[in-house]
């Protein structure tokens, strides 16, 4: 089973514990993580580096429920014709949605996902955080069909909202390398012990606040549960794994994933 893997997927609520489970699949099958959250954070970082401090709502047309045209945003930011203009506009939009805990619209997300997946020749990925809506799930299954590649398994990481809220508030991320820490379960090691950490800048994600997290959990219920049902009914092998182990250790996480997927652990 799983001898010739094209792609796998990890799904779950934001903060459910996807990363350690994705790491198991990455190690076991030599895959590479493709995270739409990371893509949006990259653009959000570009926008922050641009240094605009004003209110983002001025670029949003509430009556049309969409941003004003890109050309107008560029004009107002005085970046028309500059090489980074498109990336900065994308970063502005990412910031607007991500920091409120809202899903980025499908149109933007699908296009960015496809281009990152294309760069991998549509193979060798652990999809993380995509798809999150039924529309994205349809887009993905059509893309897989068109490109003649498989999604070999979906791993759903299950966890209760209340636990997630407590866990997420302790979450920290390294701004330099993206490594995740947790103040209680995986505190950042002593800076002097690790060369990388000396340069690291360990911060809380800008969307890790209770209000934004509650919105993300609501978005999951409303939009991602139907996407999961869609993928299940498309016949993709589906496994649910607990995101909260009573006695956490990397080995226990690994064993719980391998066991549920019926994969022999490597011994010796
Ligand atoms: P994550 O790191 O996966 O928790 O994603 C962080 C944020 O990025 C989410 O709360 C959304 O605002 C946005 N995002 C990531 N992936 C998607 C997606 N597939 N569809 C819509 N928004 C997304």
Short mmCIF file of C-alpha atoms and ligand atoms in Angstrom, two decimals:
data_model
loop_
_atom_site.label_atom_id
_atom_site.label_comp_id
_atom_site.label_asym_id
_atom_site.label_seq_id
_atom_site.Cartn_x
_atom_site.Cartn_y
_atom_site.Cartn_z
CA UNK A 1 0.00 0.00 0.00
CA UNK A 2 1.20 3.54 -0.82
CA UNK A 3 4.19 2.25 -2.79
CA UNK A 4 4.15 4.91 -5.48
CA UNK A 5 2.74 8.09 -4.01
CA UNK A 6 1.91 11.11 -6.19
CA UNK A 7 0.45 13.45 -3.57
CA UNK A 8 -1.12 13.41 -0.14
CA UNK A 9 -3.21 15.90 1.81
CA UNK A 10 -3.52 16.99 5.42
CA UNK A 11 -6.77 18.68 6.43
CA UNK A 12 -8.10 20.00 9.72
CA UNK A 13 -9.10 23.09 11.63
CA UNK A 14 -6.52 25.81 11.98
CA UNK A 15 -4.42 24.82 15.01
CA UNK A 16 -5.63 21.20 15.07
CA UNK A 17 -2.08 19.79 14.88
CA UNK A 18 -1.65 19.35 11.12
CA UNK A 19 2.05 20.19 11.02
CA UNK A 20 3.46 17.22 12.99
CA UNK A 21 1.21 14.86 10.99
CA UNK A 22 2.27 16.44 7.69
CA UNK A 23 5.89 15.97 8.82
CA UNK A 24 5.26 12.23 9.18
CA UNK A 25 4.06 12.00 5.55
CA UNK A 26 6.90 14.22 4.34
CA UNK A 27 9.52 12.00 5.99
CA UNK A 28 7.91 8.71 5.12
CA UNK A 29 7.21 9.42 1.45
CA UNK A 30 9.85 12.04 0.62
CA UNK A 31 7.19 14.67 -0.11
CA UNK A 32 7.32 18.44 0.07
CA UNK A 33 4.77 20.60 1.88
CA UNK A 34 2.60 22.89 -0.21
CA UNK A 35 0.80 25.22 2.16
CA UNK A 36 -1.53 27.95 0.94
CA UNK A 37 -1.26 29.55 4.41
CA UNK A 38 2.52 29.85 3.89
CA UNK A 39 1.96 31.37 0.44
CA UNK A 40 -0.38 33.99 1.88
CA UNK A 41 2.02 34.73 4.76
CA UNK A 42 4.80 35.26 2.21
CA UNK A 43 2.81 37.94 0.39
CA UNK A 44 1.55 39.40 3.66
CA UNK A 45 5.20 39.77 4.72
CA UNK A 46 6.02 41.57 1.47
CA UNK A 47 3.18 43.98 2.10
CA UNK A 48 4.28 44.58 5.71
CA UNK A 49 7.83 45.23 4.48
CA UNK A 50 6.40 47.80 2.06
CA UNK A 51 5.44 49.69 5.21
CA UNK A 52 1.88 50.93 4.64
CA UNK A 53 0.33 51.80 8.02
CA UNK A 54 -3.14 53.04 7.01
CA UNK A 55 -6.55 51.37 7.21
CA UNK A 56 -7.00 48.58 4.64
CA UNK A 57 -10.77 49.11 4.55
CA UNK A 58 -10.25 52.11 2.30
CA UNK A 59 -9.36 49.66 -0.51
CA UNK A 60 -12.46 47.55 0.06
CA UNK A 61 -15.74 48.36 -1.63
CA UNK A 62 -18.35 47.08 0.84
CA UNK A 63 -21.25 47.58 -1.58
CA UNK A 64 -19.55 45.40 -4.20
CA UNK A 65 -18.15 43.08 -1.47
CA UNK A 66 -14.78 43.12 -3.20
CA UNK A 67 -11.60 45.14 -3.41
CA UNK A 68 -11.49 48.18 -5.66
CA UNK A 69 -9.69 47.44 -8.97
CA UNK A 70 -5.98 46.59 -8.63
CA UNK A 71 -5.00 49.58 -10.77
CA UNK A 72 -6.71 51.93 -8.29
CA UNK A 73 -4.99 50.26 -5.32
CA UNK A 74 -1.61 50.67 -7.06
CA UNK A 75 -2.35 54.31 -7.78
CA UNK A 76 -3.32 55.02 -4.18
CA UNK A 77 -0.17 53.29 -2.92
CA UNK A 78 1.89 55.12 -5.58
CA UNK A 79 3.40 51.86 -6.89
CA UNK A 80 1.96 51.83 -10.44
CA UNK A 81 4.52 50.35 -12.86
CA UNK A 82 6.96 49.20 -10.16
CA UNK A 83 8.22 45.58 -10.42
CA UNK A 84 6.67 44.50 -7.09
CA UNK A 85 3.30 46.19 -7.61
CA UNK A 86 1.31 42.97 -8.23
CA UNK A 87 2.89 41.17 -5.26
CA UNK A 88 2.22 44.13 -2.94
CA UNK A 89 -1.45 44.26 -3.98
CA UNK A 90 -1.73 40.51 -3.37
CA UNK A 91 -0.06 40.99 0.02
CA UNK A 92 -2.54 43.71 0.93
CA UNK A 93 -5.46 41.42 0.12
CA UNK A 94 -3.85 38.48 1.99
CA UNK A 95 -3.38 40.66 5.06
CA UNK A 96 -6.98 41.87 4.93
CA UNK A 97 -8.42 38.34 4.97
CA UNK A 98 -5.81 36.39 6.98
CA UNK A 99 -5.68 38.77 9.94
CA UNK A 100 -9.46 38.74 10.26
CA UNK A 101 -9.51 34.92 10.20
CA UNK A 102 -11.49 34.94 6.95
CA UNK A 103 -10.80 32.61 4.05
CA UNK A 104 -9.18 34.26 1.05
CA UNK A 105 -11.65 34.13 -1.88
CA UNK A 106 -11.49 30.99 -4.08
CA UNK A 107 -10.54 32.93 -7.21
CA UNK A 108 -7.30 34.20 -5.64
CA UNK A 109 -6.53 31.00 -3.73
CA UNK A 110 -7.06 28.62 -6.67
CA UNK A 111 -4.79 30.64 -8.97
CA UNK A 112 -1.97 30.84 -6.42
CA UNK A 113 -2.31 27.17 -5.53
CA UNK A 114 -2.24 26.07 -9.17
CA UNK A 115 0.89 28.03 -9.91
CA UNK A 116 2.73 26.63 -6.85
CA UNK A 117 1.56 23.07 -7.69
CA UNK A 118 2.59 23.51 -11.33
CA UNK A 119 6.08 24.50 -10.15
CA UNK A 120 6.24 21.00 -8.59
CA UNK A 121 4.98 19.35 -11.78
CA UNK A 122 1.85 18.44 -9.83
CA UNK A 123 3.66 15.68 -7.93
CA UNK A 124 5.39 15.02 -4.64
CA UNK A 125 3.29 17.36 -2.47
CA UNK A 126 1.62 17.17 0.90
CA UNK A 127 -1.19 19.62 0.34
CA UNK A 128 -1.72 21.58 3.53
CA UNK A 129 -4.61 24.00 3.96
CA UNK A 130 -5.89 23.49 0.42
CA UNK A 131 -8.65 22.84 -0.47
CA UNK A 132 -10.75 24.52 2.22
CA UNK A 133 -14.00 25.04 0.32
CA UNK A 134 -16.14 22.85 -1.92
CA UNK A 135 -15.31 25.10 -4.87
CA UNK A 136 -11.56 24.60 -4.23
CA UNK A 137 -12.12 20.84 -3.87
CA UNK A 138 -13.81 20.74 -7.28
CA UNK A 139 -11.01 22.83 -8.75
CA UNK A 140 -8.43 20.44 -7.33
CA UNK A 141 -10.08 17.22 -8.52
CA UNK A 142 -10.43 18.69 -12.02
CA UNK A 143 -6.79 19.80 -11.99
CA UNK A 144 -5.62 16.33 -10.89
CA UNK A 145 -7.67 14.74 -13.66
CA UNK A 146 -6.37 17.15 -16.28
CA UNK A 147 -2.74 16.60 -15.24
CA UNK A 148 -3.13 12.81 -14.85
CA UNK A 149 -1.90 12.69 -11.24
CA UNK A 150 -3.37 11.17 -8.09
CA UNK A 151 -4.19 12.31 -4.62
CA UNK A 152 -3.35 9.08 -2.79
CA UNK A 153 -4.74 9.90 0.65
CA UNK A 154 -6.41 12.52 2.79
CA UNK A 155 -5.47 12.70 6.45
CA UNK A 156 -7.99 14.62 8.54
CA UNK A 157 -6.58 15.82 11.88
CA UNK A 158 -9.45 15.97 14.37
CA UNK A 159 -9.54 18.23 17.40
CA UNK A 160 -12.03 20.07 19.64
CA UNK A 161 -12.45 23.84 19.30
CA UNK A 162 -11.75 24.51 22.98
CA UNK A 163 -8.46 22.62 22.98
CA UNK A 164 -7.46 24.35 19.76
CA UNK A 165 -8.05 27.81 21.25
CA UNK A 166 -5.82 26.99 24.25
CA UNK A 167 -3.12 25.45 22.10
CA UNK A 168 -3.09 28.16 19.47
CA UNK A 169 -2.56 30.95 21.96
CA UNK A 170 0.77 29.29 22.92
CA UNK A 171 1.87 28.87 19.31
CA UNK A 172 4.95 30.71 18.06
CA UNK A 173 6.60 30.81 14.64
CA UNK A 174 10.15 31.58 13.57
CA UNK A 175 10.02 34.49 11.15
CA UNK A 176 13.28 33.42 9.50
CA UNK A 177 12.78 29.71 8.85
CA UNK A 178 9.05 29.14 9.51
CA UNK A 179 9.64 26.51 12.21
CA UNK A 180 6.76 26.15 14.67
CA UNK A 181 7.09 26.14 18.44
CA UNK A 182 4.69 26.02 21.36
CA UNK A 183 5.42 27.74 24.65
CA UNK A 184 4.16 24.71 26.59
CA UNK A 185 4.59 21.65 24.35
CA UNK A 186 7.59 22.61 22.22
CA UNK A 187 9.32 25.67 23.62
CA UNK A 188 11.99 27.29 21.43
CA UNK A 189 15.35 25.82 22.47
CA UNK A 190 17.95 27.85 24.26
CA UNK A 191 19.23 30.34 21.69
CA UNK A 192 22.87 29.54 22.38
CA UNK A 193 22.40 25.88 21.43
CA UNK A 194 21.28 26.47 17.90
CA UNK A 195 22.96 28.57 15.22
CA UNK A 196 19.70 29.03 13.30
CA UNK A 197 17.87 30.26 16.36
CA UNK A 198 20.42 32.98 16.96
CA UNK A 199 19.22 34.58 13.76
CA UNK A 200 15.61 33.62 14.37
CA UNK A 201 12.91 35.96 15.24
CA UNK A 202 10.27 34.01 17.14
CA UNK A 203 6.88 35.68 17.10
CA UNK A 204 3.20 34.99 17.40
CA UNK A 205 1.42 34.73 14.05
CA UNK A 206 -0.44 37.95 13.34
CA UNK A 207 -3.70 35.98 13.04
CA UNK A 208 -3.25 34.04 16.30
CA UNK A 209 -5.68 35.96 18.47
CA UNK A 210 -8.92 34.59 19.92
CA UNK A 211 -11.24 36.64 17.73
CA UNK A 212 -9.53 35.67 14.48
CA UNK A 213 -9.24 32.04 15.55
CA UNK A 214 -12.95 31.78 16.34
CA UNK A 215 -13.71 33.11 12.85
CA UNK A 216 -11.36 30.52 11.34
CA UNK A 217 -13.14 27.75 13.27
CA UNK A 218 -16.51 29.00 12.03
CA UNK A 219 -15.17 29.17 8.45
CA UNK A 220 -14.03 25.54 8.84
CA UNK A 221 -17.49 24.37 9.91
CA UNK A 222 -19.33 26.29 7.21
CA UNK A 223 -16.99 25.88 4.27
CA UNK A 224 -14.44 23.11 4.85
CA UNK A 225 -16.77 20.36 6.09
CA UNK A 226 -18.61 20.38 2.72
CA UNK A 227 -15.22 20.24 0.95
CA UNK A 228 -14.31 17.14 2.98
CA UNK A 229 -17.62 15.50 2.05
CA UNK A 230 -16.99 16.32 -1.61
CA UNK A 231 -13.51 14.76 -1.57
CA UNK A 232 -14.77 11.67 0.27
CA UNK A 233 -17.52 11.18 -2.28
CA UNK A 234 -14.93 11.52 -5.05
CA UNK A 235 -13.49 8.26 -3.67
CA UNK A 236 -10.14 9.56 -2.38
CA UNK A 237 -8.85 7.29 0.43
CA UNK A 238 -9.70 9.07 3.68
CA UNK A 239 -8.25 8.65 7.19
CA UNK A 240 -9.09 10.54 10.39
CA UNK A 241 -6.41 10.85 13.04
CA UNK A 242 -6.62 12.42 16.53
CA UNK A 243 -4.88 15.79 16.78
CA UNK A 244 -4.59 15.58 20.52
CA UNK A 245 -2.69 12.69 22.04
CA UNK A 246 -2.95 12.32 25.83
CA UNK A 247 0.79 11.74 26.01
CA UNK A 248 2.45 13.73 23.22
CA UNK A 249 5.72 12.64 21.65
CA UNK A 250 6.91 12.71 18.03
CA UNK A 251 7.06 8.89 18.01
CA UNK A 252 3.47 8.61 19.23
CA UNK A 253 2.31 11.05 16.54
CA UNK A 254 4.17 9.05 13.90
CA UNK A 255 2.75 5.72 15.10
CA UNK A 256 -0.80 7.05 15.29
CA UNK A 257 -0.61 8.26 11.67
CA UNK A 258 1.05 5.12 10.28
CA UNK A 259 -1.30 2.80 12.13
CA UNK A 260 -4.45 4.53 10.93
CA UNK A 261 -3.17 4.53 7.35
CA UNK A 262 -2.14 0.87 7.58
CA UNK A 263 1.53 1.64 6.93
CA UNK A 264 4.23 -0.56 8.44
CA UNK A 265 6.51 1.40 10.79
CA UNK A 266 10.18 1.34 9.83
CA UNK A 267 12.06 -0.64 12.49
CA UNK A 268 15.71 -0.77 13.42
P1 LIG B 1 -3.16 28.35 7.74
O1 LIG B 1 -1.71 28.64 7.93
O2 LIG B 1 -3.39 27.14 6.88
O3 LIG B 1 -3.92 28.29 9.03
O4 LIG B 1 -3.77 29.58 6.90
C1 LIG B 1 -3.73 30.89 7.40
C2 LIG B 1 -4.78 31.74 6.72
O5 LIG B 1 -4.52 31.80 5.30
C3 LIG B 1 -6.21 31.23 6.81
O6 LIG B 1 -6.85 31.58 8.04
C4 LIG B 1 -6.86 31.93 5.62
O7 LIG B 1 -7.08 33.31 5.89
C5 LIG B 1 -5.75 31.84 4.58
N1 LIG B 1 -5.86 30.59 3.79
C6 LIG B 1 -4.96 29.57 3.76
N2 LIG B 1 -5.35 28.60 2.93
C7 LIG B 1 -6.55 28.99 2.42
C8 LIG B 1 -7.48 28.41 1.51
N3 LIG B 1 -7.27 27.21 0.95
N4 LIG B 1 -8.59 29.12 1.19
C9 LIG B 1 -8.81 30.34 1.73
N5 LIG B 1 -8.00 30.94 2.61
C10 LIG B 1 -6.86 30.28 2.96
#
